Short mmCIF file of C-alpha atoms in Angstrom, two decimals:
data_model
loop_
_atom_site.label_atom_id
_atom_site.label_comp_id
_atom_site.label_asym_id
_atom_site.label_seq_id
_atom_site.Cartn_x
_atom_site.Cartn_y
_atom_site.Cartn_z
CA UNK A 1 14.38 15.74 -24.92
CA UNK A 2 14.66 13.85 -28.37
CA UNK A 3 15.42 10.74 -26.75
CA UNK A 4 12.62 11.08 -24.11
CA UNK A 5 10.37 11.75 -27.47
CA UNK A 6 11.45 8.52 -28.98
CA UNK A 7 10.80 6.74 -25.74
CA UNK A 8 7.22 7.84 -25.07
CA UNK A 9 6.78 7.12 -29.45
CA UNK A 10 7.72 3.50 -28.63
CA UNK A 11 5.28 2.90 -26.01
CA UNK A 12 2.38 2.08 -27.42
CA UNK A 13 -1.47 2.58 -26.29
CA UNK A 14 -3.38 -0.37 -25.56
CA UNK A 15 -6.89 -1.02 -26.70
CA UNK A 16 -8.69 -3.27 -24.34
CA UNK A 17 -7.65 -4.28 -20.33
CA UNK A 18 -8.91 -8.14 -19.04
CA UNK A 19 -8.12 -8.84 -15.98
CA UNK A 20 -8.16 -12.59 -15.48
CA UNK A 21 -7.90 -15.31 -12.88
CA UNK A 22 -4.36 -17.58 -12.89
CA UNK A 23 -4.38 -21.18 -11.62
CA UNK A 24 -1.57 -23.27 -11.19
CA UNK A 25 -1.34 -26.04 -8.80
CA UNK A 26 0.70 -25.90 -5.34
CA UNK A 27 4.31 -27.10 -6.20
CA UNK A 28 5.17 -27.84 -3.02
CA UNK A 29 2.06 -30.27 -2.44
CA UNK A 30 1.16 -30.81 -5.61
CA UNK A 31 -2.54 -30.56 -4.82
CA UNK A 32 -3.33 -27.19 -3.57
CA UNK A 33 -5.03 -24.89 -6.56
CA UNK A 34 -3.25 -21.46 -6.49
CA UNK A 35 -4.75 -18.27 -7.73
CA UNK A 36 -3.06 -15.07 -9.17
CA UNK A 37 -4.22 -11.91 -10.72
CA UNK A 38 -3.31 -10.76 -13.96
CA UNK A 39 -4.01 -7.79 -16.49
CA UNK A 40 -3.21 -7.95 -20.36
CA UNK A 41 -3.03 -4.81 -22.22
CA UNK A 42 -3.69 -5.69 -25.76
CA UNK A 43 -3.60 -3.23 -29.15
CA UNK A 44 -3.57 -4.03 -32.64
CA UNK A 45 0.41 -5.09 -31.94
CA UNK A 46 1.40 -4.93 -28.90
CA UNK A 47 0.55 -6.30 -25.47
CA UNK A 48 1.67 -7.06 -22.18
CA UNK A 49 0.80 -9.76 -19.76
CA UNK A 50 1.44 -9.02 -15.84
CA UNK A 51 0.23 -9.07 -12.37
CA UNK A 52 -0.65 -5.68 -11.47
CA UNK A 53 0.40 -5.99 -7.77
CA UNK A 54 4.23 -7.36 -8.50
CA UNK A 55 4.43 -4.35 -11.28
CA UNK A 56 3.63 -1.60 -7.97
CA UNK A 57 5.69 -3.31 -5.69
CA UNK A 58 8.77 -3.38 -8.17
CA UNK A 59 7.69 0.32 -9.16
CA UNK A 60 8.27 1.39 -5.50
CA UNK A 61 11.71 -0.62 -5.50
CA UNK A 62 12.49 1.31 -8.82
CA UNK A 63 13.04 4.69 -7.24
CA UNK A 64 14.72 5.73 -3.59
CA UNK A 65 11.59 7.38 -3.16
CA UNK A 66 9.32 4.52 -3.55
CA UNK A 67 11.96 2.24 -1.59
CA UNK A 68 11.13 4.62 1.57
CA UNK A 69 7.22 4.36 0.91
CA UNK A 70 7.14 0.51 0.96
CA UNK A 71 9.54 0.48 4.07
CA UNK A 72 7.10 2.86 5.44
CA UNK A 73 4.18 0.89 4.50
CA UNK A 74 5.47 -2.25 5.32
CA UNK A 75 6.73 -1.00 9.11
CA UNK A 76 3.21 0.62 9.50
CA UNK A 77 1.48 -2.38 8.83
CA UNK A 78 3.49 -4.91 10.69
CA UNK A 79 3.65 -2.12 13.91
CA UNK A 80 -0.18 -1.67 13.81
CA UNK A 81 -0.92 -5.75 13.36
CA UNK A 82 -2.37 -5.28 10.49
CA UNK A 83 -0.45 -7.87 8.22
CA UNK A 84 -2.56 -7.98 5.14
CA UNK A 85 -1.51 -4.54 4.63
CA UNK A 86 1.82 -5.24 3.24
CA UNK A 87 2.31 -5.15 -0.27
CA UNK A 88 2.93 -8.82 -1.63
CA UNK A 89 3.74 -9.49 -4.92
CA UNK A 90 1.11 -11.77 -6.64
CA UNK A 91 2.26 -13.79 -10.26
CA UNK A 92 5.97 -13.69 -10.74
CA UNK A 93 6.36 -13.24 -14.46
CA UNK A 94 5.47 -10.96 -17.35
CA UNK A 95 4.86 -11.26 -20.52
CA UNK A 96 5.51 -8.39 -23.69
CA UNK A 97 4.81 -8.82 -27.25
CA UNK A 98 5.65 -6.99 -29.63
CA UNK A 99 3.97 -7.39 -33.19
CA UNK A 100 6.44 -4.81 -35.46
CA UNK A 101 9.91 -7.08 -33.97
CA UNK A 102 7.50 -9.92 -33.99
CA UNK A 103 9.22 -10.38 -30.66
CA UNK A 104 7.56 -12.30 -27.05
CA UNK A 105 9.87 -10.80 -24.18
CA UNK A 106 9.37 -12.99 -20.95
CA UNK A 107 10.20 -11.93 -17.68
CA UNK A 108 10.33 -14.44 -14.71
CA UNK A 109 12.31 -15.89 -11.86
CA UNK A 110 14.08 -18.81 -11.02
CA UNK A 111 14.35 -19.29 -7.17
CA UNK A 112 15.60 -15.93 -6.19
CA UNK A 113 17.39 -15.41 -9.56
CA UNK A 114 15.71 -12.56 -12.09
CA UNK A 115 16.19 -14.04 -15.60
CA UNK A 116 14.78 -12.62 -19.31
CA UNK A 117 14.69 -14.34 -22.93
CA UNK A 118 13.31 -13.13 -25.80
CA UNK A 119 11.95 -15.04 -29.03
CA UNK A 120 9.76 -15.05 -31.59
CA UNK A 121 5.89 -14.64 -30.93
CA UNK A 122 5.08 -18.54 -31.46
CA UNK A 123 3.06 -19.54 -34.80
CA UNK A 124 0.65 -21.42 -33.05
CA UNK A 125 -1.53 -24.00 -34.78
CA UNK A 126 -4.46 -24.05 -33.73
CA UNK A 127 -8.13 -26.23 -34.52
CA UNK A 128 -11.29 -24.22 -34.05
CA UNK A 129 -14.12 -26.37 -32.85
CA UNK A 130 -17.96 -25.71 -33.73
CA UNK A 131 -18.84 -25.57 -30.08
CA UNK A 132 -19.80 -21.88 -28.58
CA UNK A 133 -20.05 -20.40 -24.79
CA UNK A 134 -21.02 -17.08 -23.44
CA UNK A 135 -17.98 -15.91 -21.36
CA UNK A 136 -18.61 -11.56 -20.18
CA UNK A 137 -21.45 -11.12 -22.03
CA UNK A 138 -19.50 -12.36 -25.40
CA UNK A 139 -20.13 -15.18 -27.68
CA UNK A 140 -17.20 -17.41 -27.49
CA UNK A 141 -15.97 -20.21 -29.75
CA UNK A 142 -13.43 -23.15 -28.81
CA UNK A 143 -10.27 -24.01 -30.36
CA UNK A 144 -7.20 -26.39 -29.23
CA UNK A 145 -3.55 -26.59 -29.76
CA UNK A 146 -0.51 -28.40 -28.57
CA UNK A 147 1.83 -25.62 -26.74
CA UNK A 148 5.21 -26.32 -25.11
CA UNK A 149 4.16 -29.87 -24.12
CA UNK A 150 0.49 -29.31 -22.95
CA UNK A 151 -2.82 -29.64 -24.68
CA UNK A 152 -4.61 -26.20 -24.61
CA UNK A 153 -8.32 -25.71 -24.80
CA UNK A 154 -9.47 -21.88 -25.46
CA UNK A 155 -12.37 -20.09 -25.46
CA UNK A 156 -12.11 -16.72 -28.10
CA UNK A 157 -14.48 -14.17 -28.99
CA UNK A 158 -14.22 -12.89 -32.75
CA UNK A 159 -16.34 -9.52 -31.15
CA UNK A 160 -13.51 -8.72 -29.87
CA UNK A 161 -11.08 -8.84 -32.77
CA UNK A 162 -7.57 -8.45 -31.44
CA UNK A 163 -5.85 -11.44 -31.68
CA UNK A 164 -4.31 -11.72 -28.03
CA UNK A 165 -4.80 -13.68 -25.24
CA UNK A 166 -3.18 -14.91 -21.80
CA UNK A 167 0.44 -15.45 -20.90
CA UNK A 168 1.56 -16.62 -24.58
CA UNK A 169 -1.64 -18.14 -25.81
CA UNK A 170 -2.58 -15.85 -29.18
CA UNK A 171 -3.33 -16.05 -32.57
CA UNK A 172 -7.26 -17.14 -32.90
CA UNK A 173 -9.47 -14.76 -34.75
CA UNK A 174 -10.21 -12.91 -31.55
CA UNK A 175 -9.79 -12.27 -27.96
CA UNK A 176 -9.26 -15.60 -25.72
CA UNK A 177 -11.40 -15.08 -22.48
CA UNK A 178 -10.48 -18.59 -21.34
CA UNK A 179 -7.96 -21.10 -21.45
CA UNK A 180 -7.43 -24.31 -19.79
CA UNK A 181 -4.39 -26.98 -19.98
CA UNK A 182 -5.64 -30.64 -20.35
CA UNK A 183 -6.07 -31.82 -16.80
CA UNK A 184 -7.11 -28.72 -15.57
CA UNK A 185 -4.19 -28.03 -13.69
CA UNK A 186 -3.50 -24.84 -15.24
CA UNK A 187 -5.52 -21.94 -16.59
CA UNK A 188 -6.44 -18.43 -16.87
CA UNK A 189 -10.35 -17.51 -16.62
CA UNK A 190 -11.46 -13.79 -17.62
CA UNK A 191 -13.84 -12.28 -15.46
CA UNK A 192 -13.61 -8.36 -16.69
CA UNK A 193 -13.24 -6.34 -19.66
CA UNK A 194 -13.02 -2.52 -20.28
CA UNK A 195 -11.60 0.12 -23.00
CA UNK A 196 -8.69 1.69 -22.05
CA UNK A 197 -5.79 3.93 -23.45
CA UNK A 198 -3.02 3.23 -21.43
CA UNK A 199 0.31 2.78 -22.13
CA UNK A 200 1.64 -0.42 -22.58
CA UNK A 201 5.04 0.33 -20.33
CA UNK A 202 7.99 -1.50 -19.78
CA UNK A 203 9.21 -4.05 -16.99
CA UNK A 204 10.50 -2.03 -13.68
CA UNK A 205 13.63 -3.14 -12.69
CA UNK A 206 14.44 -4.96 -15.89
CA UNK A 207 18.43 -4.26 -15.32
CA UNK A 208 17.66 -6.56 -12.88
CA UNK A 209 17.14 -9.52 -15.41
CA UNK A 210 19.95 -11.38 -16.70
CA UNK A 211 19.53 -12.87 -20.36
CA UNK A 212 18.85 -16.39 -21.11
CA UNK A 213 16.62 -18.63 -23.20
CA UNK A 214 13.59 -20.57 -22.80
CA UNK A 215 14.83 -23.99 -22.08
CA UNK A 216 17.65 -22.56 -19.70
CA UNK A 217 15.26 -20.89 -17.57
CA UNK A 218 13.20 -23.92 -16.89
CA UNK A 219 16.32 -25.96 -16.18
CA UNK A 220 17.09 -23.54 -14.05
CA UNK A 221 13.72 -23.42 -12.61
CA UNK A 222 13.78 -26.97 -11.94
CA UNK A 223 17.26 -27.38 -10.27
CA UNK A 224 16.00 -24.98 -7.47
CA UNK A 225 12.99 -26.86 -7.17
CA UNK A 226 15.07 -30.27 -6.95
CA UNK A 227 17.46 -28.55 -4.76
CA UNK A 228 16.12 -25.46 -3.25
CA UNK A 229 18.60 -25.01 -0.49
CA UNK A 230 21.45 -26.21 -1.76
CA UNK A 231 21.32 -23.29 -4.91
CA UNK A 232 20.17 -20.16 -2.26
CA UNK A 233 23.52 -21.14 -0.56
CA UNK A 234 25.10 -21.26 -3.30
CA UNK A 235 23.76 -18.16 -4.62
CA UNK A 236 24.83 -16.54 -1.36
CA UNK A 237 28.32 -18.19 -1.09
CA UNK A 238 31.22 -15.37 0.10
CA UNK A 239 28.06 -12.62 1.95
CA UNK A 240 28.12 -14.52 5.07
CA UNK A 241 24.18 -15.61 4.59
CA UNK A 242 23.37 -19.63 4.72
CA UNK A 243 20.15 -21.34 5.40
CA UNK A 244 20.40 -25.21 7.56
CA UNK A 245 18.84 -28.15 6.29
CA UNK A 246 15.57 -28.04 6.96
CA UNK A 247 13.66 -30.96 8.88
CA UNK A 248 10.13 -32.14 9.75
CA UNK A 249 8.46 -32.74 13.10
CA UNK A 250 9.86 -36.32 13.64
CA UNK A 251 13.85 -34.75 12.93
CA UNK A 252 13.76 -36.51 9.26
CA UNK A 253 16.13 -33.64 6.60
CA UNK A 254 13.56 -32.68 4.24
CA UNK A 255 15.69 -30.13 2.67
CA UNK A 256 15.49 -31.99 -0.83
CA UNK A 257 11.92 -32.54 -0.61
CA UNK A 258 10.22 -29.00 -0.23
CA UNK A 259 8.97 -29.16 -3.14
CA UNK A 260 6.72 -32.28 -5.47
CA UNK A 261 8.92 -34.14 -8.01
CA UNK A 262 8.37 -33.49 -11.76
CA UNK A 263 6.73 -36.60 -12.10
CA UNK A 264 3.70 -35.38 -9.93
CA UNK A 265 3.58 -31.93 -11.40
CA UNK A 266 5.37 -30.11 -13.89
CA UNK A 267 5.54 -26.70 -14.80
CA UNK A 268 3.53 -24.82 -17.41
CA UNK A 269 5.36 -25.92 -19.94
CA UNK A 270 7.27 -29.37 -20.41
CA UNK A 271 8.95 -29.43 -23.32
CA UNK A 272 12.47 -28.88 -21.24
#
């Protein structure tokens, strides 16, 4: 009972819920614009960043009980031909921060590889324009940074004055509502706001995750996208699973060429 006491202490209550709208471009076409929804949870010191569809699918994997309900949802769907019925997971990662450690715990994967670092929340510097925009209702003011090899341009209200944002972008005199990497390839666009108390929980499933850094996890990002097939074979070596080159319509092995080189696009953050 004590411990369960200390547990429910250490989770704490968020102040405010955005939901916001995630671009990122197609990696495998390097064109397409991709959209994913995602909720942060922000307090005065804590807050977590995650897609609220991944989080109930890995709830119902975290319990025997829940594996049976998405088997049973899934087989009802697929058996009554109604496909969009299955529970998909929507952004892969998540993101916790932790103002008291001073901690940013990031949660992601790496082909079909679960992988976790942890660091400091980044000091970011920012430079806080004059210019202003009405994003929700809010007045908003602009402000820019360099971040992990992009140029970031964000949109903050001081209204709202917790300083949080998307994914890792914090630290302007108020809540970001918008944010948007030069090029436009990447960003995150609010488009709702409401109070809320609820409890800013932990990852499910985050046994799963095995510890790394930052700069590992995007090499190890990018050797799956250089080499997709290769590394799932690899991964499966010894359980009797393997997965054939793959080839286009005119017989040509496009195995190592699923996916767009660096050079066309990169991931969200460079500095690697």
């Amino acid at each position: 009972m004590f411990i369960v006491a200390l547990a429910a202490i250490a989770q704490q209550k968020a102040d405010i819920e955005v939901s916001y709208t995630a671009h990122h471009p197609n990696l495998r076409n390097g064109k397409d614009d991709v959209t994913n929804q995602y909720i942060l949870l922000a307090g005065s010191d804590d807050s977590k960043f995650f897609s609220p569809r991944t989080e109930y699918i890995d709830s119902l994997n975290s319990t025997p009980n829940g594996q049976a309900k998405y088997q049973e949802i899934t087989r009802t769907a697929y058996l009554g031909g109604k496909m969009n019925d299955i529970p998909r997971a929507d952004g892969s990662f998540y993101v916790l921060k932790s103002g008291q450690r001073n901690a940013l715990t990031y949660y992601d994967k790496a082909g079909t590889e679960k992988y976790y670092y942890e660091e400091e929340i980044p000091k970011i510097e920012w430079k806080v324009g004059d210019s202003t925009k009405t994003i929700l209702g809010y007045e908003c003011f602009d402000a820019t940074t360099d971040f992990h090899g992009r140029k970031w341009t964000v949109w903050f209200t001081p209204e709202i004055p917790i300083a949080a944002g998307p994914w890792k972008l914090s630290g302007v005199p108020g809540l970001i509502l918008e944010a948007t990497a030069e090029g436009g390839q990447y960003s995150f666009v609010a488009d709702g706001i409401q109070l809320t108390d609820k409890l800013i929980t932990p990852v499910y499933l985050a046994n799963e995750y095995e510890k790394t850094d930052r700069n590992k996890f995007l090499e190890a990002q990018r050797s799956f996208i250089d080499n997709p097939i290769g590394l799932i074979n690899a991964q499966f070596a010894g359980r009797g699973i393997s997965i054939g080159r793959v080839k286009n319509e005119n017989g040509e092995d496009v195995s190592d060429r699923l996916f767009v080189s660096r050079e066309t696009v990169d991931f969200i953050e460079t500095d690697y």
